[in-house]
Amino acid sequence: MKQAWIASLPVMAGYVVLGIGFGIILNNNGYSWIWSTVMAITIYAGSMQYVTANLLAKGASLLAVALMTLMVNLRHIFYGITMLEDYKVAGKEKPYLIFALTDETFSLVCSPKLEEGVSKRGYYFWVSLFNQLYWIFGCTIGSILASAVNFQFKGVDFSMTALFVVIFVEQWESQKNHLPAITGVCASVICLLLFGSSDFLIPAMILITVLLFVEKRWILSESDDKTRKNQEGESE
Amino acid sequence: MSAFQYTLAVVAVVSLVTGAIRFSPFLIFRKKTPGFVLYLGKVLPFAIIGMLVVYCLKDINFLQGSRGIPEAIAVLATALIHKWKHNTLLSILIGTILYMIAIIYL
């Protein structure tokens, strides 16, 4: 438990601050802090929660919400595949470990350096739990804080844009082949121009998926390195 | 659907889809994961973050108001500071504060 706590400290800083940002945005959109807490408990996915706050404000259809979630979070499949074997040590807590496997948690459980005598099973559980507690704390505090000071943080929703710009830069630098990133931007801009800002999301997601399959041979020929996936640990 | 029901439905959908994604490897891909899922899981994140950046900036009007200048300044600043320092929280904080100031004056 102690090792898990020490290992999770860097995540604490990130989760609390990002959680506070999310809480403020949700509060600005007119939702009480309870929603912020509920989302932190049931969704527990950083960037997707930011997007959810936005989709709620726009009144997006449930189909668009489902598709968006699928696209944004599909990368989590990799974390599960990687942990298939390691998580076999877990017992009753296994469903929770799987539920709580976020980018940050994955970065801590995928290759832990444990001292002698520390059980992996305990480490997995406590890291997962601590991380989610930080996240719940951040989201709740941010939302309560925003309602308490009763100040319209005009422009604070830009933190979502900034978060994605940061991830974009990180990913760009981690990859040699920029075709997927370029495809994402170009396909989205094209669909935005064609369908307008309120309807472009679903066409963009379809176009991106189709293009990625069309470009498969060029994407795979240059960069076939699965280890890079692991570096995305910091992305949420 | 009332506003409350709509919010509840959205939160439920996001939770369920996210949960389904996280559980799927343990439930269905235990033996073999289909190649196209592996491929998409590998390349989609890069394309989707690009899409999300566009999504965040989709309501900019280049002809009216501040003409997207605050957004341009803040996005550039965020990206440059991040390339320089590689500190996620610092980049987000400075970018956001810059934006909040820019929309007051521009």
mmCIF file of C-alpha atoms in Angstrom:
data_model
loop_
_atom_site.group_PDB
_atom_site.id
_atom_site.type_symbol
_atom_site.label_atom_id
_atom_site.label_comp_id
_atom_site.label_asym_id
_atom_site.label_seq_id
_atom_site.Cartn_x
_atom_site.Cartn_y
_atom_site.Cartn_z
ATOM 1 C CA MET A 1 0.000 0.000 0.000
ATOM 2 C CA LYS A 2 2.828 2.361 0.852
ATOM 3 C CA GLN A 3 4.605 1.631 -2.434
ATOM 4 C CA ALA A 4 1.383 2.099 -4.308
ATOM 5 C CA TRP A 5 0.899 5.463 -2.665
ATOM 6 C CA ILE A 6 4.420 6.651 -3.459
ATOM 7 C CA ALA A 7 4.114 5.463 -7.052
ATOM 8 C CA SER A 8 0.807 7.286 -7.453
ATOM 9 C CA LEU A 9 2.014 10.696 -6.235
ATOM 10 C CA PRO A 10 2.789 12.109 -9.710
ATOM 11 C CA VAL A 11 -0.671 11.056 -10.848
ATOM 12 C CA MET A 12 -2.171 12.820 -7.828
ATOM 13 C CA ALA A 13 -0.892 16.206 -9.003
ATOM 14 C CA GLY A 14 -2.159 15.693 -12.536
ATOM 15 C CA TYR A 15 -5.528 14.228 -11.608
ATOM 16 C CA VAL A 16 -6.357 16.800 -8.959
ATOM 17 C CA VAL A 17 -5.579 19.749 -11.257
ATOM 18 C CA LEU A 18 -7.293 18.281 -14.337
ATOM 19 C CA GLY A 19 -10.210 17.213 -12.136
ATOM 20 C CA ILE A 20 -10.573 20.754 -10.784
ATOM 21 C CA GLY A 21 -10.580 22.067 -14.363
ATOM 22 C CA PHE A 22 -13.328 19.631 -15.272
ATOM 23 C CA GLY A 23 -15.334 20.525 -12.171
ATOM 24 C CA ILE A 24 -15.187 24.235 -13.005
ATOM 25 C CA ILE A 25 -16.293 23.649 -16.612
ATOM 26 C CA LEU A 26 -19.205 21.454 -15.583
ATOM 27 C CA ASN A 27 -20.259 24.020 -12.991
ATOM 28 C CA ASN A 28 -20.035 26.817 -15.570
ATOM 29 C CA ASN A 29 -22.358 24.781 -17.774
ATOM 30 C CA GLY A 30 -24.904 24.852 -14.959
ATOM 31 C CA TYR A 31 -24.514 21.405 -13.403
ATOM 32 C CA SER A 32 -24.292 20.915 -9.641
ATOM 33 C CA TRP A 33 -21.177 19.373 -8.126
ATOM 34 C CA ILE A 34 -23.021 16.106 -7.622
ATOM 35 C CA TRP A 35 -22.856 15.467 -11.367
ATOM 36 C CA SER A 36 -19.146 16.081 -11.293
ATOM 37 C CA THR A 37 -18.719 13.502 -8.539
ATOM 38 C CA VAL A 38 -21.038 11.032 -10.232
ATOM 39 C CA MET A 39 -19.109 11.293 -13.503
ATOM 40 C CA ALA A 40 -15.771 10.903 -11.726
ATOM 41 C CA ILE A 41 -17.075 7.707 -10.137
ATOM 42 C CA THR A 42 -18.962 6.131 -13.049
ATOM 43 C CA ILE A 43 -17.151 7.369 -16.175
ATOM 44 C CA TYR A 44 -13.659 7.903 -14.791
ATOM 45 C CA ALA A 45 -11.945 8.853 -18.042
ATOM 46 C CA GLY A 46 -10.262 12.247 -18.113
ATOM 47 C CA SER A 47 -10.470 13.580 -21.642
ATOM 48 C CA MET A 48 -13.804 11.877 -22.252
ATOM 49 C CA GLN A 49 -15.335 13.682 -19.276
ATOM 50 C CA TYR A 50 -14.243 17.024 -20.730
ATOM 51 C CA VAL A 51 -15.836 16.034 -24.031
ATOM 52 C CA THR A 52 -18.967 14.851 -22.211
ATOM 53 C CA ALA A 53 -19.380 18.252 -20.555
ATOM 54 C CA ASN A 54 -19.271 19.779 -24.013
ATOM 55 C CA LEU A 55 -21.652 17.250 -25.604
ATOM 56 C CA LEU A 56 -24.132 17.856 -22.773
ATOM 57 C CA ALA A 57 -24.013 21.603 -23.325
ATOM 58 C CA LYS A 58 -24.577 21.097 -27.056
ATOM 59 C CA GLY A 59 -27.412 18.623 -26.503
ATOM 60 C CA ALA A 60 -25.775 15.961 -28.653
ATOM 61 C CA SER A 61 -27.738 12.834 -29.599
ATOM 62 C CA LEU A 62 -27.121 9.661 -27.604
ATOM 63 C CA LEU A 63 -25.794 7.980 -30.749
ATOM 64 C CA ALA A 64 -23.216 10.732 -31.199
ATOM 65 C CA VAL A 65 -22.309 10.399 -27.521
ATOM 66 C CA ALA A 66 -21.819 6.633 -27.846
ATOM 67 C CA LEU A 67 -19.725 6.935 -31.021
ATOM 68 C CA MET A 68 -17.604 9.692 -29.540
ATOM 69 C CA THR A 69 -16.926 7.625 -26.424
ATOM 70 C CA LEU A 70 -15.977 4.641 -28.554
ATOM 71 C CA MET A 71 -13.516 6.644 -30.639
ATOM 72 C CA VAL A 72 -11.962 8.583 -27.781
ATOM 73 C CA ASN A 73 -11.555 5.598 -25.466
ATOM 74 C CA LEU A 74 -10.839 2.748 -27.881
ATOM 75 C CA ARG A 75 -7.150 2.946 -26.962
ATOM 76 C CA HIS A 76 -8.036 1.477 -23.548
ATOM 77 C CA ILE A 77 -8.399 -1.897 -25.264
ATOM 78 C CA PHE A 78 -4.621 -1.986 -25.421
ATOM 79 C CA TYR A 79 -4.221 -1.529 -21.722
ATOM 80 C CA GLY A 80 -6.532 -4.465 -21.104
ATOM 81 C CA ILE A 81 -4.727 -6.684 -23.590
ATOM 82 C CA THR A 82 -1.411 -5.816 -21.971
ATOM 83 C CA MET A 83 -2.686 -6.566 -18.474
ATOM 84 C CA LEU A 84 -4.569 -9.791 -19.355
ATOM 85 C CA GLU A 85 -1.929 -12.020 -17.804
ATOM 86 C CA ASP A 86 -0.768 -9.783 -14.930
ATOM 87 C CA TYR A 87 -4.271 -9.216 -13.595
ATOM 88 C CA LYS A 88 -4.775 -12.969 -13.204
ATOM 89 C CA VAL A 89 -3.321 -12.625 -9.702
ATOM 90 C CA ALA A 90 -6.377 -10.586 -8.710
ATOM 91 C CA GLY A 91 -9.419 -12.078 -7.056
ATOM 92 C CA LYS A 92 -12.666 -10.366 -6.123
ATOM 93 C CA GLU A 93 -11.234 -6.926 -6.907
ATOM 94 C CA LYS A 94 -10.492 -7.816 -10.536
ATOM 95 C CA PRO A 95 -13.599 -6.153 -12.036
ATOM 96 C CA TYR A 96 -12.625 -2.949 -10.287
ATOM 97 C CA LEU A 97 -9.048 -3.148 -11.584
ATOM 98 C CA ILE A 98 -10.399 -3.502 -15.120
ATOM 99 C CA PHE A 99 -12.919 -0.687 -14.693
ATOM 100 C CA ALA A 100 -10.259 1.658 -13.303
ATOM 101 C CA LEU A 101 -7.633 1.011 -15.983
ATOM 102 C CA THR A 102 -7.108 4.599 -17.189
ATOM 103 C CA ASP A 103 -4.078 5.932 -19.075
ATOM 104 C CA GLU A 104 -2.372 6.998 -15.870
ATOM 105 C CA THR A 105 -3.168 3.842 -13.927
ATOM 106 C CA PHE A 106 -1.917 1.753 -16.824
ATOM 107 C CA SER A 107 1.360 3.661 -16.833
ATOM 108 C CA LEU A 108 1.849 2.665 -13.183
ATOM 109 C CA VAL A 109 0.751 -0.986 -13.352
ATOM 110 C CA CYS A 110 2.247 -2.063 -16.693
ATOM 111 C CA SER A 111 5.788 -2.497 -15.413
ATOM 112 C CA PRO A 112 5.969 -1.737 -11.703
ATOM 113 C CA LYS A 113 9.300 -1.813 -9.938
ATOM 114 C CA LEU A 114 8.341 -3.407 -6.659
ATOM 115 C CA GLU A 115 10.534 -3.916 -3.639
ATOM 116 C CA GLU A 116 11.040 -7.417 -2.241
ATOM 117 C CA GLY A 117 8.025 -8.796 -0.454
ATOM 118 C CA VAL A 118 5.504 -6.356 -1.866
ATOM 119 C CA SER A 119 2.552 -8.205 -3.362
ATOM 120 C CA LYS A 120 1.601 -7.297 -6.910
ATOM 121 C CA ARG A 121 -2.022 -7.912 -6.147
ATOM 122 C CA GLY A 122 -2.093 -5.321 -3.387
ATOM 123 C CA TYR A 123 -0.113 -2.855 -5.454
ATOM 124 C CA TYR A 124 -2.498 -3.107 -8.410
ATOM 125 C CA PHE A 125 -5.500 -2.555 -6.203
ATOM 126 C CA TRP A 126 -4.180 0.374 -4.198
ATOM 127 C CA VAL A 127 -2.759 2.182 -7.219
ATOM 128 C CA SER A 128 -6.110 1.861 -8.982
ATOM 129 C CA LEU A 129 -8.044 3.043 -5.949
ATOM 130 C CA PHE A 130 -5.743 5.927 -5.020
ATOM 131 C CA ASN A 131 -5.782 7.257 -8.561
ATOM 132 C CA GLN A 132 -9.550 7.248 -8.758
ATOM 133 C CA LEU A 133 -9.823 8.903 -5.339
ATOM 134 C CA TYR A 134 -7.552 11.732 -6.541
ATOM 135 C CA TRP A 135 -9.731 12.121 -9.596
ATOM 136 C CA ILE A 136 -12.991 12.144 -7.619
ATOM 137 C CA PHE A 137 -11.480 14.630 -5.188
ATOM 138 C CA GLY A 138 -10.329 16.964 -7.995
ATOM 139 C CA CYS A 139 -13.622 16.881 -9.906
ATOM 140 C CA THR A 140 -15.690 17.455 -6.755
ATOM 141 C CA ILE A 141 -13.519 20.212 -5.297
ATOM 142 C CA GLY A 142 -13.315 22.040 -8.639
ATOM 143 C CA SER A 143 -17.069 22.037 -8.972
ATOM 144 C CA ILE A 144 -17.737 23.119 -5.371
ATOM 145 C CA LEU A 145 -15.058 25.799 -5.596
ATOM 146 C CA ALA A 146 -16.571 27.198 -8.794
ATOM 147 C CA SER A 147 -20.048 27.407 -7.267
ATOM 148 C CA ALA A 148 -18.744 28.837 -3.983
ATOM 149 C CA VAL A 149 -16.908 31.821 -5.461
ATOM 150 C CA ASN A 150 -19.865 32.413 -7.784
ATOM 151 C CA PHE A 151 -17.617 33.769 -10.493
ATOM 152 C CA GLN A 152 -18.118 33.083 -14.176
ATOM 153 C CA PHE A 153 -14.748 31.741 -15.218
ATOM 154 C CA LYS A 154 -15.189 33.024 -18.727
ATOM 155 C CA GLY A 155 -12.834 31.213 -21.063
ATOM 156 C CA VAL A 156 -11.847 28.514 -18.589
ATOM 157 C CA ASP A 157 -13.311 25.953 -20.977
ATOM 158 C CA PHE A 158 -10.247 26.616 -23.101
ATOM 159 C CA SER A 159 -8.441 24.238 -20.738
ATOM 160 C CA MET A 160 -10.079 21.424 -22.694
ATOM 161 C CA THR A 161 -8.627 22.773 -25.953
ATOM 162 C CA ALA A 162 -5.253 23.226 -24.272
ATOM 163 C CA LEU A 163 -5.344 19.661 -22.946
ATOM 164 C CA PHE A 164 -5.887 18.267 -26.433
ATOM 165 C CA VAL A 165 -3.264 20.549 -27.962
ATOM 166 C CA VAL A 166 -0.783 19.255 -25.373
ATOM 167 C CA ILE A 167 -1.648 15.624 -26.099
ATOM 168 C CA PHE A 168 -1.404 16.355 -29.828
ATOM 169 C CA VAL A 169 2.118 17.764 -29.399
ATOM 170 C CA GLU A 170 3.151 14.806 -27.197
ATOM 171 C CA GLN A 171 1.852 12.303 -29.718
ATOM 172 C CA TRP A 172 3.382 14.171 -32.642
ATOM 173 C CA GLU A 173 6.805 14.026 -31.028
ATOM 174 C CA SER A 174 6.461 10.345 -30.117
ATOM 175 C CA GLN A 175 5.715 9.283 -33.696
ATOM 176 C CA LYS A 176 7.727 9.253 -36.877
ATOM 177 C CA ASN A 177 4.666 8.735 -39.020
ATOM 178 C CA HIS A 178 2.305 11.696 -38.708
ATOM 179 C CA LEU A 179 -0.263 10.415 -41.190
ATOM 180 C CA PRO A 180 -2.872 9.404 -38.553
ATOM 181 C CA ALA A 181 -2.637 12.806 -36.827
ATOM 182 C CA ILE A 182 -2.813 14.688 -40.138
ATOM 183 C CA THR A 183 -5.728 12.512 -41.252
ATOM 184 C CA GLY A 184 -7.601 13.343 -38.068
ATOM 185 C CA VAL A 185 -7.188 17.086 -38.481
ATOM 186 C CA CYS A 186 -7.839 17.225 -42.241
ATOM 187 C CA ALA A 187 -10.845 14.878 -42.243
ATOM 188 C CA SER A 188 -12.381 16.882 -39.389
ATOM 189 C CA VAL A 189 -11.832 20.234 -41.092
ATOM 190 C CA ILE A 190 -13.312 18.905 -44.349
ATOM 191 C CA CYS A 191 -16.392 17.565 -42.553
ATOM 192 C CA LEU A 192 -16.699 20.787 -40.549
ATOM 193 C CA LEU A 193 -16.809 22.801 -43.777
ATOM 194 C CA LEU A 194 -19.243 20.358 -45.419
ATOM 195 C CA PHE A 195 -21.646 19.655 -42.561
ATOM 196 C CA GLY A 196 -21.319 22.665 -40.249
ATOM 197 C CA SER A 197 -20.215 22.807 -36.632
ATOM 198 C CA SER A 198 -23.231 21.059 -35.087
ATOM 199 C CA ASP A 199 -23.320 18.033 -37.399
ATOM 200 C CA PHE A 200 -19.751 17.296 -38.421
ATOM 201 C CA LEU A 201 -18.709 14.919 -35.665
ATOM 202 C CA ILE A 202 -20.263 11.655 -36.856
ATOM 203 C CA PRO A 203 -19.257 12.146 -40.539
ATOM 204 C CA ALA A 204 -15.744 13.038 -39.354
ATOM 205 C CA MET A 205 -15.451 9.878 -37.269
ATOM 206 C CA ILE A 206 -16.627 7.750 -40.193
ATOM 207 C CA LEU A 207 -14.290 9.478 -42.653
ATOM 208 C CA ILE A 208 -11.329 9.103 -40.274
ATOM 209 C CA THR A 209 -11.967 5.382 -39.817
ATOM 210 C CA VAL A 210 -12.300 4.811 -43.575
ATOM 211 C CA LEU A 211 -9.178 6.856 -44.359
ATOM 212 C CA LEU A 212 -7.126 5.050 -41.720
ATOM 213 C CA PHE A 213 -7.943 1.735 -43.384
ATOM 214 C CA VAL A 214 -7.168 3.158 -46.833
ATOM 215 C CA GLU A 215 -3.825 4.464 -45.557
ATOM 216 C CA LYS A 216 -3.014 1.297 -43.641
ATOM 217 C CA ARG A 217 -0.093 0.223 -45.781
ATOM 218 C CA TRP A 218 1.636 3.607 -45.541
ATOM 219 C CA ILE A 219 1.028 3.886 -41.817
ATOM 220 C CA LEU A 220 2.249 0.388 -41.006
ATOM 221 C CA SER A 221 5.250 0.411 -43.322
ATOM 222 C CA GLU A 222 6.883 3.279 -41.493
ATOM 223 C CA SER A 223 5.953 2.845 -37.870
ATOM 224 C CA ASP A 224 5.191 -0.573 -36.526
ATOM 225 C CA ASP A 225 6.117 -0.030 -32.969
ATOM 226 C CA LYS A 226 3.652 -1.005 -30.323
ATOM 227 C CA THR A 227 5.816 0.180 -27.484
ATOM 228 C CA ARG A 228 5.031 3.739 -28.435
ATOM 229 C CA LYS A 229 1.499 3.135 -27.337
ATOM 230 C CA ASN A 230 2.725 2.878 -23.799
ATOM 231 C CA GLN A 231 4.148 6.350 -23.906
ATOM 232 C CA GLU A 232 0.707 7.766 -24.168
ATOM 233 C CA GLY A 233 0.351 7.126 -20.490
ATOM 234 C CA GLU A 234 0.381 10.815 -19.684
ATOM 235 C CA SER A 235 -2.256 11.760 -22.177
ATOM 236 C CA GLU A 236 -5.367 12.194 -20.035
ATOM 237 C CA MET B 1 -36.935 13.828 -22.082
ATOM 238 C CA SER B 2 -36.336 16.289 -19.258
ATOM 239 C CA ALA B 3 -32.946 17.924 -18.809
ATOM 240 C CA PHE B 4 -32.279 15.658 -15.856
ATOM 241 C CA GLN B 5 -33.151 12.518 -17.787
ATOM 242 C CA TYR B 6 -31.034 13.625 -20.723
ATOM 243 C CA THR B 7 -27.998 14.229 -18.491
ATOM 244 C CA LEU B 8 -28.532 10.885 -16.806
ATOM 245 C CA ALA B 9 -28.808 9.144 -20.180
ATOM 246 C CA VAL B 10 -25.633 10.779 -21.505
ATOM 247 C CA VAL B 11 -23.648 9.916 -18.375
ATOM 248 C CA ALA B 12 -24.968 6.348 -18.532
ATOM 249 C CA VAL B 13 -24.032 5.946 -22.210
ATOM 250 C CA VAL B 14 -20.505 7.305 -21.710
ATOM 251 C CA SER B 15 -20.007 5.129 -18.611
ATOM 252 C CA LEU B 16 -21.304 1.985 -20.290
ATOM 253 C CA VAL B 17 -19.332 2.399 -23.511
ATOM 254 C CA THR B 18 -16.134 3.233 -21.597
ATOM 255 C CA GLY B 19 -16.694 0.252 -19.295
ATOM 256 C CA ALA B 20 -17.431 -2.051 -22.236
ATOM 257 C CA ILE B 21 -14.166 -0.997 -23.909
ATOM 258 C CA ARG B 22 -12.164 -1.642 -20.751
ATOM 259 C CA PHE B 23 -13.778 -5.025 -20.101
ATOM 260 C CA SER B 24 -13.768 -6.284 -23.697
ATOM 261 C CA PRO B 25 -10.187 -7.631 -23.729
ATOM 262 C CA PHE B 26 -10.869 -9.652 -20.587
ATOM 263 C CA LEU B 27 -14.184 -10.985 -21.861
ATOM 264 C CA ILE B 28 -13.921 -11.478 -25.626
ATOM 265 C CA PHE B 29 -10.316 -11.047 -26.721
ATOM 266 C CA ARG B 30 -8.897 -13.479 -24.235
ATOM 267 C CA LYS B 31 -7.645 -15.735 -27.009
ATOM 268 C CA LYS B 32 -7.229 -13.583 -30.067
ATOM 269 C CA THR B 33 -7.944 -9.955 -30.806
ATOM 270 C CA PRO B 34 -9.161 -9.230 -34.358
ATOM 271 C CA GLY B 35 -6.475 -7.538 -36.418
ATOM 272 C CA PHE B 36 -8.587 -4.555 -37.368
ATOM 273 C CA VAL B 37 -9.356 -3.773 -33.712
ATOM 274 C CA LEU B 38 -5.639 -3.868 -32.906
ATOM 275 C CA TYR B 39 -4.887 -1.657 -35.874
ATOM 276 C CA LEU B 40 -7.574 0.892 -35.013
ATOM 277 C CA GLY B 41 -6.603 0.886 -31.345
ATOM 278 C CA LYS B 42 -3.091 1.709 -32.431
ATOM 279 C CA VAL B 43 -3.673 4.513 -34.937
ATOM 280 C CA LEU B 44 -7.018 5.938 -33.866
ATOM 281 C CA PRO B 45 -5.707 7.848 -30.807
ATOM 282 C CA PHE B 46 -3.521 10.046 -33.018
ATOM 283 C CA ALA B 47 -6.321 10.834 -35.451
ATOM 284 C CA ILE B 48 -8.930 11.354 -32.732
ATOM 285 C CA ILE B 49 -6.869 13.862 -30.767
ATOM 286 C CA GLY B 50 -6.505 15.826 -34.012
ATOM 287 C CA MET B 51 -10.259 15.634 -34.417
ATOM 288 C CA LEU B 52 -10.812 16.786 -30.832
ATOM 289 C CA VAL B 53 -8.619 19.844 -31.368
ATOM 290 C CA VAL B 54 -10.753 20.746 -34.392
ATOM 291 C CA TYR B 55 -13.883 19.985 -32.353
ATOM 292 C CA CYS B 56 -12.784 22.424 -29.637
ATOM 293 C CA LEU B 57 -12.209 25.172 -32.184
ATOM 294 C CA LYS B 58 -15.253 24.493 -34.342
ATOM 295 C CA ASP B 59 -17.299 27.520 -33.275
ATOM 296 C CA ILE B 60 -14.721 30.145 -34.190
ATOM 297 C CA ASN B 61 -16.099 32.781 -36.529
ATOM 298 C CA PHE B 62 -13.327 34.319 -38.611
ATOM 299 C CA LEU B 63 -15.555 37.122 -39.843
ATOM 300 C CA GLN B 64 -17.067 38.398 -36.630
ATOM 301 C CA GLY B 65 -16.154 39.281 -33.078
ATOM 302 C CA SER B 66 -12.594 38.494 -32.157
ATOM 303 C CA ARG B 67 -12.109 36.523 -35.406
ATOM 304 C CA GLY B 68 -10.490 33.599 -33.675
ATOM 305 C CA ILE B 69 -7.453 35.620 -32.674
ATOM 306 C CA PRO B 70 -7.601 34.690 -28.939
ATOM 307 C CA GLU B 71 -7.873 31.016 -29.885
ATOM 308 C CA ALA B 72 -4.951 31.275 -32.322
ATOM 309 C CA ILE B 73 -2.750 32.984 -29.736
ATOM 310 C CA ALA B 74 -3.646 30.558 -26.961
ATOM 311 C CA VAL B 75 -3.292 27.412 -29.089
ATOM 312 C CA LEU B 76 0.100 28.527 -30.390
ATOM 313 C CA ALA B 77 1.281 29.498 -26.921
ATOM 314 C CA THR B 78 0.138 26.177 -25.445
ATOM 315 C CA ALA B 79 1.885 24.181 -28.179
ATOM 316 C CA LEU B 80 5.125 26.182 -28.006
ATOM 317 C CA ILE B 81 5.338 26.151 -24.212
ATOM 318 C CA HIS B 82 4.715 22.444 -24.294
ATOM 319 C CA LYS B 83 7.424 21.822 -26.899
ATOM 320 C CA TRP B 84 9.746 23.847 -24.719
ATOM 321 C CA LYS B 85 9.040 22.575 -21.199
ATOM 322 C CA HIS B 86 7.030 19.362 -21.692
ATOM 323 C CA ASN B 87 5.077 20.064 -18.554
ATOM 324 C CA THR B 88 1.433 19.237 -19.213
ATOM 325 C CA LEU B 89 -0.066 21.218 -16.361
ATOM 326 C CA LEU B 90 2.099 24.280 -16.990
ATOM 327 C CA SER B 91 1.163 24.349 -20.687
ATOM 328 C CA ILE B 92 -2.558 24.022 -19.977
ATOM 329 C CA LEU B 93 -2.467 26.616 -17.216
ATOM 330 C CA ILE B 94 -0.612 29.270 -19.214
ATOM 331 C CA GLY B 95 -2.626 28.616 -22.371
ATOM 332 C CA THR B 96 -5.928 28.898 -20.518
ATOM 333 C CA ILE B 97 -4.994 32.029 -18.565
ATOM 334 C CA LEU B 98 -3.733 33.642 -21.764
ATOM 335 C CA TYR B 99 -7.028 32.840 -23.433
ATOM 336 C CA MET B 100 -9.064 34.211 -20.528
ATOM 337 C CA ILE B 101 -7.104 37.474 -20.721
ATOM 338 C CA ALA B 102 -7.235 37.632 -24.518
ATOM 339 C CA ILE B 103 -11.029 37.378 -24.726
ATOM 340 C CA ILE B 104 -11.322 40.381 -22.401
ATOM 341 C CA TYR B 105 -9.132 42.648 -24.511
ATOM 342 C CA LEU B 106 -9.634 41.394 -28.083
#
